[in-house]
PDB file of N, CA and C in Angstrom:
ATOM      1  N   CYS A  30       0.607  -1.092   0.095  1.00 88.00           N
ATOM      2  CA  CYS A  30      -0.057  -0.337  -0.244  1.00 88.00           C
ATOM      3  C   CYS A  30       0.651   1.313  -0.114  1.00 88.00           C
ATOM      4  N   PHE A  31       0.015   2.242  -0.260  1.00 91.00           N
ATOM      5  CA  PHE A  31       1.676   3.420  -0.519  1.00 91.00           C
ATOM      6  C   PHE A  31       1.548   3.581   0.766  1.00 91.00           C
ATOM      7  N   ALA A  32       0.289   4.305   1.541  1.00 94.00           N
ATOM      8  CA  ALA A  32       1.304   4.774   2.712  1.00 94.00           C
ATOM      9  C   ALA A  32       2.203   3.724   3.321  1.00 94.00           C
ATOM     10  N   GLU A  33       1.935   2.801   3.780  1.00 94.00           N
ATOM     11  CA  GLU A  33       2.918   1.137   4.127  1.00 94.00           C
ATOM     12  C   GLU A  33       5.034   2.264   3.715  1.00 94.00           C
ATOM     13  N   ALA A  34       4.491   2.436   2.388  1.00 95.00           N
ATOM     14  CA  ALA A  34       5.785   2.928   1.340  1.00 95.00           C
ATOM     15  C   ALA A  34       6.341   4.122   1.113  1.00 95.00           C
ATOM     16  N   ALA A  35       5.379   4.874   1.923  1.00 95.00           N
ATOM     17  CA  ALA A  35       5.790   5.903   2.107  1.00 95.00           C
ATOM     18  C   ALA A  35       6.297   6.422   3.343  1.00 95.00           C
ATOM     19  N   LYS A  36       6.197   5.927   4.343  1.00 96.00           N
ATOM     20  CA  LYS A  36       6.657   5.086   6.031  1.00 96.00           C
ATOM     21  C   LYS A  36       7.397   4.839   6.193  1.00 96.00           C
ATOM     22  N   GLN A  37       7.921   3.783   5.227  1.00 96.00           N
ATOM     23  CA  GLN A  37       9.375   3.343   4.606  1.00 96.00           C
ATOM     24  C   GLN A  37      10.400   4.002   4.295  1.00 96.00           C
ATOM     25  N   VAL A  38       9.844   4.541   3.397  1.00 97.00           N
ATOM     26  CA  VAL A  38      10.959   5.467   2.000  1.00 97.00           C
ATOM     27  C   VAL A  38      11.211   6.493   3.821  1.00 97.00           C
ATOM     28  N   GLY A  39       9.930   7.185   4.216  1.00 96.00           N
ATOM     29  CA  GLY A  39      10.447   8.149   5.899  1.00 96.00           C
ATOM     30  C   GLY A  39      11.832   7.616   6.791  1.00 96.00           C
ATOM     31  N   GLU A  40      11.281   6.219   6.960  1.00 97.00           N
ATOM     32  CA  GLU A  40      11.993   5.750   7.803  1.00 97.00           C
ATOM     33  C   GLU A  40      13.295   5.432   7.465  1.00 97.00           C
ATOM     34  N   ILE A  41      13.707   5.283   6.045  1.00 97.00           N
ATOM     35  CA  ILE A  41      14.722   5.096   4.952  1.00 97.00           C
ATOM     36  C   ILE A  41      15.795   6.969   5.522  1.00 97.00           C
ATOM     37  N   ALA A  42      15.036   7.907   4.847  1.00 97.00           N
ATOM     38  CA  ALA A  42      15.493   8.690   5.022  1.00 97.00           C
ATOM     39  C   ALA A  42      15.999   9.014   6.337  1.00 97.00           C
ATOM     40  N   VAL A  43      15.735   9.287   7.142  1.00 97.00           N
ATOM     41  CA  VAL A  43      16.084   9.349   8.461  1.00 97.00           C
ATOM     42  C   VAL A  43      17.196   8.522   8.819  1.00 97.00           C
ATOM     43  N   HIS A  44      17.074   7.143   8.711  1.00 98.00           N
ATOM     44  CA  HIS A  44      18.382   6.821   8.890  1.00 98.00           C
ATOM     45  C   HIS A  44      19.829   7.167   7.478  1.00 98.00           C
ATOM     46  N   ILE A  45      20.237   7.045   7.072  1.00 98.00           N
ATOM     47  CA  ILE A  45      20.719   7.803   6.016  1.00 98.00           C
ATOM     48  C   ILE A  45      20.905   8.641   6.789  1.00 98.00           C
ATOM     49  N   ASN A  46      20.134  10.218   6.854  1.00 97.00           N
ATOM     50  CA  ASN A  46      19.966  11.507   7.299  1.00 97.00           C
ATOM     51  C   ASN A  46      21.513  10.902   8.826  1.00 97.00           C
ATOM     52  N   GLU A  47      21.186  10.051   9.132  1.00 96.00           N
ATOM     53  CA  GLU A  47      21.740  10.080  10.877  1.00 96.00           C
ATOM     54  C   GLU A  47      23.452  10.149  10.348  1.00 96.00           C
ATOM     55  N   HIS A  48      23.159   9.058   9.453  1.00 96.00           N
ATOM     56  CA  HIS A  48      24.781   8.346   8.751  1.00 96.00           C
ATOM     57  C   HIS A  48      25.438   9.169   8.619  1.00 96.00           C
ATOM     58  N   VAL A  49      24.374  10.267   7.591  1.00 97.00           N
ATOM     59  CA  VAL A  49      25.593  11.445   6.859  1.00 97.00           C
ATOM     60  C   VAL A  49      26.152  12.348   7.890  1.00 97.00           C
ATOM     61  N   ARG A  50      25.227  11.980   9.070  1.00 94.00           N
ATOM     62  CA  ARG A  50      25.001  13.714  10.591  1.00 94.00           C
ATOM     63  C   ARG A  50      26.857  12.625  11.297  1.00 94.00           C
ATOM     64  N   GLN A  51      26.221  11.689  11.392  1.00 92.00           N
ATOM     65  CA  GLN A  51      27.589  10.983  12.293  1.00 92.00           C
ATOM     66  C   GLN A  51      28.856  11.709  11.527  1.00 92.00           C
ATOM     67  N   ASN A  52      29.318  11.172  10.048  1.00 93.00           N
ATOM     68  CA  ASN A  52      29.753  11.227   8.917  1.00 93.00           C
ATOM     69  C   ASN A  52      29.825  12.683   9.013  1.00 93.00           C
ATOM     70  N   GLU A  53      29.194  13.535   8.982  1.00 93.00           N
ATOM     71  CA  GLU A  53      30.083  15.342   8.939  1.00 93.00           C
ATOM     72  C   GLU A  53      30.538  15.276  10.598  1.00 93.00           C
ATOM     73  N   ASN A  54      30.540  14.773  11.982  1.00 92.00           N
ATOM     74  CA  ASN A  54      30.708  15.184  13.100  1.00 92.00           C
ATOM     75  C   ASN A  54      32.214  14.757  13.559  1.00 92.00           C
ATOM     76  N   PHE A  55      32.032  13.427  12.665  1.00 92.00           N
ATOM     77  CA  PHE A  55      33.386  12.126  12.918  1.00 92.00           C
ATOM     78  C   PHE A  55      34.987  13.420  11.730  1.00 92.00           C
ATOM     79  N   GLN A  56      34.050  13.752  10.566  1.00 93.00           N
ATOM     80  CA  GLN A  56      34.887  14.374  10.174  1.00 93.00           C
ATOM     81  C   GLN A  56      35.782  15.388  10.304  1.00 93.00           C
ATOM     82  N   LYS A  57      34.629  16.046  11.288  1.00 92.00           N
ATOM     83  CA  LYS A  57      34.941  17.936  11.720  1.00 92.00           C
ATOM     84  C   LYS A  57      35.827  17.636  12.872  1.00 92.00           C
ATOM     85  N   MET A  58      35.714  16.357  13.800  1.00 92.00           N
ATOM     86  CA  MET A  58      36.302  16.193  15.083  1.00 92.00           C
ATOM     87  C   MET A  58      38.124  15.461  14.446  1.00 92.00           C
ATOM     88  N   LEU A  59      37.998  14.668  13.334  1.00 92.00           N
ATOM     89  CA  LEU A  59      39.299  14.244  13.086  1.00 92.00           C
ATOM     90  C   LEU A  59      40.106  15.546  12.314  1.00 92.00           C
ATOM     91  N   SER A  60      38.924  16.718  11.190  1.00 92.00           N
ATOM     92  CA  SER A  60      40.059  18.240  11.497  1.00 92.00           C
ATOM     93  C   SER A  60      40.885  18.239  12.141  1.00 92.00           C
ATOM     94  N   ILE A  61      40.057  18.846  13.501  1.00 89.00           N
ATOM     95  CA  ILE A  61      39.590  19.806  14.807  1.00 89.00           C
ATOM     96  C   ILE A  61      41.653  18.665  15.190  1.00 89.00           C
ATOM     97  N   GLN A  62      41.390  16.910  14.916  1.00 91.00           N
ATOM     98  CA  GLN A  62      42.526  16.332  15.892  1.00 91.00           C
ATOM     99  C   GLN A  62      44.065  16.948  14.729  1.00 91.00           C
ATOM    100  N   ASN A  63      43.626  17.015  13.532  1.00 92.00           N
ATOM    101  CA  ASN A  63      44.663  17.517  12.938  1.00 92.00           C
ATOM    102  C   ASN A  63      45.468  18.452  12.731  1.00 92.00           C
ATOM    103  N   SER A  64      44.511  19.416  12.802  1.00 89.00           N
ATOM    104  CA  SER A  64      44.896  20.685  13.144  1.00 89.00           C
ATOM    105  C   SER A  64      46.006  20.826  14.538  1.00 89.00           C
ATOM    106  N   PHE A  65      46.449  19.589  15.248  1.00 88.00           N
ATOM    107  CA  PHE A  65      46.834  20.149  16.394  1.00 88.00           C
ATOM    108  C   PHE A  65      48.247  19.386  16.350  1.00 88.00           C
ATOM    109  N   ASP A  66      49.788  19.624  17.507  1.00 89.00           N
ATOM    110  CA  ASP A  66      50.604  18.334  16.273  1.00 89.00           C
ATOM    111  C   ASP A  66      50.539  17.513  16.958  1.00 89.00           C
ATOM    112  N   SER A  67      51.190  16.609  17.174  1.00 87.00           N
ATOM    113  CA  SER A  67      51.584  15.335  17.320  1.00 87.00           C
ATOM    114  C   SER A  67      51.141  15.168  18.880  1.00 87.00           C
ATOM    115  N   SER A  68      52.266  15.569  19.185  1.00 90.00           N
ATOM    116  CA  SER A  68      52.769  16.032  21.237  1.00 90.00           C
ATOM    117  C   SER A  68      51.480  16.077  21.873  1.00 90.00           C
ATOM    118  N   ALA A  69      50.028  16.536  21.103  1.00 88.00           N
ATOM    119  CA  ALA A  69      48.473  16.994  21.475  1.00 88.00           C
ATOM    120  C   ALA A  69      47.789  15.435  21.728  1.00 88.00           C
ATOM    121  N   PRO A  70      46.828  15.350  23.021  1.00 88.00           N
ATOM    122  CA  PRO A  70      46.233  14.153  23.520  1.00 88.00           C
ATOM    123  C   PRO A  70      44.949  13.708  22.161  1.00 88.00           C
ATOM    124  N   LYS A  71      45.041  12.707  21.771  1.00 89.00           N
ATOM    125  CA  LYS A  71      44.186  12.172  20.982  1.00 89.00           C
ATOM    126  C   LYS A  71      42.623  12.854  21.602  1.00 89.00           C
ATOM    127  N   ILE A  72      42.156  13.573  20.595  1.00 88.00           N
ATOM    128  CA  ILE A  72      40.115  13.653  20.634  1.00 88.00           C
ATOM    129  C   ILE A  72      39.747  12.900  20.399  1.00 88.00           C
ATOM    130  N   LEU A  73      39.380  11.943  19.077  1.00 89.00           N
ATOM    131  CA  LEU A  73      38.990  11.477  19.071  1.00 89.00           C
ATOM    132  C   LEU A  73      38.751   9.715  19.728  1.00 89.00           C
ATOM    133  N   ALA A  74      37.660   9.376  19.793  1.00 89.00           N
ATOM    134  CA  ALA A  74      37.129   8.251  20.683  1.00 89.00           C
ATOM    135  C   ALA A  74      35.966   7.461  20.613  1.00 89.00           C
ATOM    136  N   PRO A  75      35.544   6.608  21.155  1.00 88.00           N
ATOM    137  CA  PRO A  75      34.244   5.732  20.760  1.00 88.00           C
ATOM    138  C   PRO A  75      33.877   7.384  21.596  1.00 88.00           C
ATOM    139  N   GLY A  76      32.086   7.106  21.333  1.00 87.00           N
ATOM    140  CA  GLY A  76      31.287   8.250  22.036  1.00 87.00           C
ATOM    141  C   GLY A  76      31.323   9.308  22.087  1.00 87.00           C
ATOM    142  N   ARG A  77      32.632  10.149  21.729  1.00 88.00           N
ATOM    143  CA  ARG A  77      32.534  11.507  21.072  1.00 88.00           C
ATOM    144  C   ARG A  77      32.542  11.667  20.834  1.00 88.00           C
ATOM    145  N   GLU A  78      31.571  13.236  20.382  1.00 87.00           N
ATOM    146  CA  GLU A  78      31.200  13.749  18.989  1.00 87.00           C
ATOM    147  C   GLU A  78      31.305  15.032  19.248  1.00 87.00           C
ATOM    148  N   PHE A  79      31.524  15.942  18.408  1.00 88.00           N
ATOM    149  CA  PHE A  79      31.422  17.693  17.647  1.00 88.00           C
ATOM    150  C   PHE A  79      29.964  18.157  18.668  1.00 88.00           C
ATOM    151  N   VAL A  80      30.605  19.716  19.588  1.00 87.00           N
ATOM    152  CA  VAL A  80      29.402  20.162  19.792  1.00 87.00           C
ATOM    153  C   VAL A  80      29.199  21.149  19.128  1.00 87.00           C
ATOM    154  N   MET A  81      30.179  21.926  19.750  1.00 85.00           N
ATOM    155  CA  MET A  81      29.825  23.628  19.010  1.00 85.00           C
ATOM    156  C   MET A  81      31.102  23.950  18.583  1.00 85.00           C
ATOM    157  N   GLU A  82      31.237  25.070  17.629  1.00 84.00           N
ATOM    158  CA  GLU A  82      32.633  25.797  16.809  1.00 84.00           C
ATOM    159  C   GLU A  82      32.124  26.615  17.438  1.00 84.00           C
ATOM    160  N   GLY A  83      32.710  27.946  17.542  1.00 86.00           N
ATOM    161  CA  GLY A  83      32.939  29.181  18.232  1.00 86.00           C
ATOM    162  C   GLY A  83      34.127  29.937  19.061  1.00 86.00           C
ATOM    163  N   LYS A  84      34.060  31.027  19.014  1.00 85.00           N
ATOM    164  CA  LYS A  84      34.794  32.274  20.039  1.00 85.00           C
ATOM    165  C   LYS A  84      34.797  31.493  21.314  1.00 85.00           C
ATOM    166  N   LEU A  85      35.957  31.984  22.280  1.00 81.00           N
ATOM    167  CA  LEU A  85      35.852  31.303  23.839  1.00 81.00           C
ATOM    168  C   LEU A  85      37.052  32.578  24.495  1.00 81.00           C
ATOM    169  N   ASN A  86      36.187  32.781  25.460  1.00 85.00           N
ATOM    170  CA  ASN A  86      36.512  33.890  26.109  1.00 85.00           C
ATOM    171  C   ASN A  86      37.616  33.190  27.833  1.00 85.00           C
ATOM    172  N   LYS A  87      38.544  33.098  27.406  1.00 81.00           N
ATOM    173  CA  LYS A  87      39.575  32.611  29.132  1.00 81.00           C
ATOM    174  C   LYS A  87      39.909  33.750  29.881  1.00 81.00           C
ATOM    175  N   VAL A  88      38.623  33.725  30.401  1.00 83.00           N
ATOM    176  CA  VAL A  88      39.465  34.746  31.563  1.00 83.00           C
ATOM    177  C   VAL A  88      39.879  34.060  32.498  1.00 83.00           C
ATOM    178  N   SER A  89      41.633  34.565  32.953  1.00 80.00           N
ATOM    179  CA  SER A  89      42.320  34.412  34.563  1.00 80.00           C
ATOM    180  C   SER A  89      42.666  36.027  35.167  1.00 80.00           C
ATOM    181  N   HIS A  90      42.623  35.538  36.184  1.00 78.00           N
ATOM    182  CA  HIS A  90      43.307  36.901  36.957  1.00 78.00           C
ATOM    183  C   HIS A  90      44.228  37.036  36.826  1.00 78.00           C
ATOM    184  N   LEU A  91      45.552  36.502  35.083  1.00 80.00           N
ATOM    185  CA  LEU A  91      46.007  37.653  34.609  1.00 80.00           C
ATOM    186  C   LEU A  91      46.135  38.350  33.688  1.00 80.00           C
ATOM    187  N   HIS A  92      44.984  37.888  32.963  1.00 78.00           N
ATOM    188  CA  HIS A  92      45.396  38.440  31.783  1.00 78.00           C
ATOM    189  C   HIS A  92      43.553  37.912  31.032  1.00 78.00           C
ATOM    190  N   TRP A  93      43.198  37.734  29.734  1.00 76.00           N
ATOM    191  CA  TRP A  93      42.070  37.271  28.886  1.00 76.00           C
ATOM    192  C   TRP A  93      42.256  36.996  27.959  1.00 76.00           C
ATOM    193  N   LEU A  94      42.262  35.753  27.321  1.00 77.00           N
ATOM    194  CA  LEU A  94      42.722  35.097  26.175  1.00 77.00           C
ATOM    195  C   LEU A  94      40.768  35.536  25.375  1.00 77.00           C
ATOM    196  N   GLU A  95      41.551  35.631  23.927  1.00 78.00           N
ATOM    197  CA  GLU A  95      39.994  35.273  23.150  1.00 78.00           C
ATOM    198  C   GLU A  95      40.554  33.923  21.686  1.00 78.00           C
ATOM    199  N   ILE A  96      39.484  33.044  21.875  1.00 74.00           N
ATOM    200  CA  ILE A  96      40.173  32.131  21.142  1.00 74.00           C
ATOM    201  C   ILE A  96      38.991  31.254  20.440  1.00 74.00           C
ATOM    202  N   TYR A  97      39.111  31.462  18.922  1.00 72.00           N
ATOM    203  CA  TYR A  97      38.557  30.859  18.156  1.00 72.00           C
ATOM    204  C   TYR A  97      38.758  29.257  18.294  1.00 72.00           C
ATOM    205  N   LEU A  98      38.116  28.355  18.727  1.00 66.00           N
ATOM    206  CA  LEU A  98      37.435  27.523  18.503  1.00 66.00           C
ATOM    207  C   LEU A  98      36.799  26.647  17.633  1.00 66.00           C
TER     208      LEU A  98
END
């Protein structure tokens, strides 16, 4: 029936979109990891995922530091 086929196509689309999102997440994490030198700790690990990119303001009692992550 058409309704059942449409439902299955929708479920497949959701599944594919989730895999695309996971792959994009992995590629972003890999890009970040590769931007560090070899002495930096590895950030790629099972269960970790990219959350956000943007400006980070670090404030200490000595100075203010602005970094784009």
